[in-house]
Amino acid sequence: MFTDTCRADDRRNGKGWFERESALHPSPSGRDDEGNEAAGQMAAWLLVAANLPVVLSVLIKWINKVVPMGNGLRDVVAQLNRFQKKHLMRLHYLLNPLALGIALWHWLSSRCRSTALPEWGLVMMVSLIALGLILKYRLCPKPLRKRVYRTHTQPLVLIALAMVLTIGHLIVD
């Protein structure tokens, strides 16, 4: 008869499906789950660098709407935004997938058992980057593109991602 070995192991150890290891339930391998902090730092800084052009663009658009300026200064600000989008958005396209790869490496090397929030953050990060790649290479039908764009560029999604990762890592530490 076919049995699922993962489920059998969970029952034998007396742990449920979602129960994590903690100080009360140490890792059976006895290894220290500190993880690879250098990879985590690299992933975090790459995410900051990759999304800097987006933050600059949002700030420039906000300044253009809120701050009273003459037409000449407004044109200069708009030209600055076009310049940074043309030259810095390449960083966004290249560094975000690289940061994801390093974040996956960090997750695989650390795997803290006390909370699942970093994993949720990683799932959110994969989703946002996948949506970005779908937009970049136009992999979805035209009627869905607007929804995909709105989801990918939604500031609340980015804020939620940052909060989940930050809170999850604070719990881990």
Short mmCIF file of C-alpha atoms in Angstrom, two decimals:
data_model
loop_
_atom_site.label_atom_id
_atom_site.label_comp_id
_atom_site.label_asym_id
_atom_site.label_seq_id
_atom_site.Cartn_x
_atom_site.Cartn_y
_atom_site.Cartn_z
CA MET A 1 0.00 0.00 0.00
CA PHE A 2 1.25 3.51 -0.85
CA THR A 3 2.15 5.75 2.10
CA ASP A 4 3.32 9.29 2.15
CA THR A 5 6.62 9.26 4.04
CA CYS A 6 6.46 12.94 4.96
CA ARG A 7 3.14 12.48 6.67
CA ALA A 8 4.34 9.34 8.39
CA ASP A 9 7.40 11.18 9.75
CA ASP A 10 5.25 14.05 11.04
CA ARG A 11 2.98 11.69 12.93
CA ARG A 12 5.85 9.71 14.39
CA ASN A 13 7.52 12.86 15.76
CA GLY A 14 4.22 14.05 17.19
CA LYS A 15 4.29 17.32 15.27
CA GLY A 16 1.43 18.67 13.25
CA TRP A 17 1.58 19.84 9.66
CA PHE A 18 2.26 23.50 10.40
CA GLU A 19 4.02 23.25 13.75
CA ARG A 20 7.52 24.67 13.58
CA GLU A 21 10.59 23.80 15.57
CA SER A 22 11.55 26.19 18.30
CA ALA A 23 13.78 26.30 21.34
CA LEU A 24 11.49 23.69 22.93
CA HIS A 25 11.76 21.45 19.85
CA PRO A 26 15.34 21.76 18.58
CA SER A 27 16.42 20.70 15.13
CA PRO A 28 16.95 16.92 14.93
CA SER A 29 20.18 17.44 13.01
CA GLY A 30 21.53 19.53 15.88
CA ARG A 31 22.74 22.21 13.46
CA ASP A 32 22.49 25.84 14.30
CA ASP A 33 19.77 27.50 12.20
CA GLU A 34 21.38 30.95 12.18
CA GLY A 35 21.49 30.78 8.41
CA ASN A 36 23.57 32.61 5.90
CA GLU A 37 23.32 36.23 7.01
CA ALA A 38 25.57 37.46 4.19
CA ALA A 39 23.11 36.14 1.61
CA GLY A 40 20.22 37.81 3.44
CA GLN A 41 22.07 41.13 3.53
CA MET A 42 22.93 40.85 -0.17
CA ALA A 43 19.33 40.09 -1.08
CA ALA A 44 18.05 43.01 1.00
CA TRP A 45 20.49 45.52 -0.50
CA LEU A 46 19.85 44.25 -4.02
CA LEU A 47 16.11 44.72 -3.46
CA VAL A 48 16.74 48.28 -2.32
CA ALA A 49 18.97 49.02 -5.33
CA ALA A 50 16.58 47.31 -7.75
CA ASN A 51 13.58 49.29 -6.58
CA LEU A 52 15.32 52.65 -6.23
CA PRO A 53 14.27 53.74 -9.76
CA VAL A 54 10.65 52.97 -8.91
CA VAL A 55 10.83 54.95 -5.66
CA LEU A 56 12.48 57.87 -7.50
CA SER A 57 9.78 57.82 -10.14
CA VAL A 58 6.98 57.82 -7.55
CA LEU A 59 8.66 60.64 -5.62
CA ILE A 60 9.15 62.73 -8.76
CA LYS A 61 5.52 62.26 -9.77
CA TRP A 62 4.39 63.17 -6.25
CA ILE A 63 6.59 66.29 -6.22
CA ASN A 64 5.22 67.26 -9.62
CA LYS A 65 1.64 67.07 -8.31
CA VAL A 66 2.06 68.53 -4.82
CA VAL A 67 4.82 71.13 -4.97
CA PRO A 68 3.89 74.35 -6.76
CA MET A 69 6.42 74.92 -9.57
CA GLY A 70 6.68 76.99 -12.68
CA ASN A 71 6.39 75.36 -16.09
CA GLY A 72 10.16 75.46 -16.66
CA LEU A 73 10.97 73.65 -13.43
CA ARG A 74 8.14 71.19 -14.01
CA ASP A 75 9.62 70.34 -17.44
CA VAL A 76 13.07 69.81 -15.90
CA VAL A 77 11.60 67.44 -13.30
CA ALA A 78 9.71 65.54 -16.02
CA GLN A 79 12.92 65.25 -18.08
CA LEU A 80 14.77 63.96 -15.01
CA ASN A 81 12.08 61.33 -14.51
CA ARG A 82 12.27 60.23 -18.16
CA PHE A 83 16.09 60.06 -17.96
CA GLN A 84 16.12 57.97 -14.80
CA LYS A 85 13.41 55.66 -16.17
CA LYS A 86 15.34 55.14 -19.39
CA HIS A 87 18.68 54.42 -17.71
CA LEU A 88 17.87 53.10 -14.23
CA MET A 89 14.90 50.84 -14.94
CA ARG A 90 17.37 48.29 -16.35
CA LEU A 91 18.55 47.88 -12.76
CA HIS A 92 14.97 47.08 -11.77
CA TYR A 93 14.69 44.40 -14.44
CA LEU A 94 18.08 42.80 -13.76
CA LEU A 95 18.54 43.13 -10.00
CA ASN A 96 15.12 41.96 -8.81
CA PRO A 97 15.47 38.42 -10.27
CA LEU A 98 19.05 38.33 -8.97
CA ALA A 99 17.84 39.37 -5.51
CA LEU A 100 15.20 36.63 -5.69
CA GLY A 101 17.83 34.03 -6.47
CA ILE A 102 19.97 35.16 -3.53
CA ALA A 103 16.90 35.29 -1.28
CA LEU A 104 16.10 31.69 -2.23
CA TRP A 105 19.68 30.72 -1.41
CA HIS A 106 19.36 32.54 1.93
CA TRP A 107 16.08 30.76 2.69
CA LEU A 108 17.50 27.35 1.81
CA SER A 109 20.55 27.91 4.01
CA SER A 110 18.71 29.27 7.06
CA ARG A 111 15.23 27.73 7.37
CA CYS A 112 14.22 28.98 10.80
CA ARG A 113 11.46 26.88 12.29
CA SER A 114 9.95 29.50 14.62
CA THR A 115 7.78 31.40 12.12
CA ALA A 116 6.50 31.10 8.56
CA LEU A 117 6.48 34.85 7.85
CA PRO A 118 9.79 34.85 5.91
CA GLU A 119 8.39 32.11 3.67
CA TRP A 120 5.24 34.16 3.08
CA GLY A 121 7.46 37.13 2.21
CA LEU A 122 9.38 34.95 -0.22
CA VAL A 123 6.12 33.77 -1.85
CA MET A 124 5.00 37.40 -2.16
CA MET A 125 8.38 38.33 -3.66
CA VAL A 126 8.20 35.49 -6.20
CA SER A 127 4.67 36.59 -7.12
CA LEU A 128 5.62 40.25 -7.62
CA ILE A 129 8.67 39.38 -9.70
CA ALA A 130 6.64 36.89 -11.77
CA LEU A 131 4.04 39.60 -12.44
CA GLY A 132 6.83 41.97 -13.44
CA LEU A 133 8.29 39.42 -15.86
CA ILE A 134 4.82 38.80 -17.28
CA LEU A 135 4.51 42.54 -17.92
CA LYS A 136 8.03 42.95 -19.29
CA TYR A 137 7.72 40.13 -21.81
CA ARG A 138 3.96 40.57 -22.41
CA LEU A 139 3.15 36.97 -21.48
CA CYS A 140 -0.50 37.57 -20.64
CA PRO A 141 -3.44 38.41 -22.89
CA LYS A 142 -4.01 42.10 -23.48
CA PRO A 143 -7.30 42.26 -21.50
CA LEU A 144 -5.47 41.03 -18.35
CA ARG A 145 -2.44 43.31 -18.72
CA LYS A 146 -4.08 46.24 -16.94
CA ARG A 147 -4.95 44.11 -13.87
CA VAL A 148 -1.48 42.57 -13.79
CA TYR A 149 0.06 46.05 -14.04
CA ARG A 150 -2.12 47.43 -11.24
CA THR A 151 -1.29 44.50 -8.98
CA HIS A 152 2.45 44.73 -9.72
CA THR A 153 2.57 48.48 -9.14
CA GLN A 154 0.26 48.56 -6.10
CA PRO A 155 2.14 50.33 -3.28
CA LEU A 156 0.21 48.42 -0.61
CA VAL A 157 1.54 45.12 -1.96
CA LEU A 158 5.11 46.39 -1.69
CA ILE A 159 4.48 47.74 1.81
CA ALA A 160 2.91 44.42 2.85
CA LEU A 161 5.91 42.54 1.44
CA ALA A 162 8.36 44.74 3.35
CA MET A 163 6.36 44.40 6.57
CA VAL A 164 6.03 40.60 6.32
CA LEU A 165 9.75 40.20 5.66
CA THR A 166 10.74 42.66 8.39
CA ILE A 167 8.41 41.27 11.06
CA GLY A 168 9.28 37.70 10.12
CA HIS A 169 13.00 38.39 10.42
CA LEU A 170 12.52 40.24 13.73
CA ILE A 171 10.70 37.20 15.11
CA VAL A 172 13.48 34.92 13.88
CA ASP A 173 16.19 37.05 15.49
#
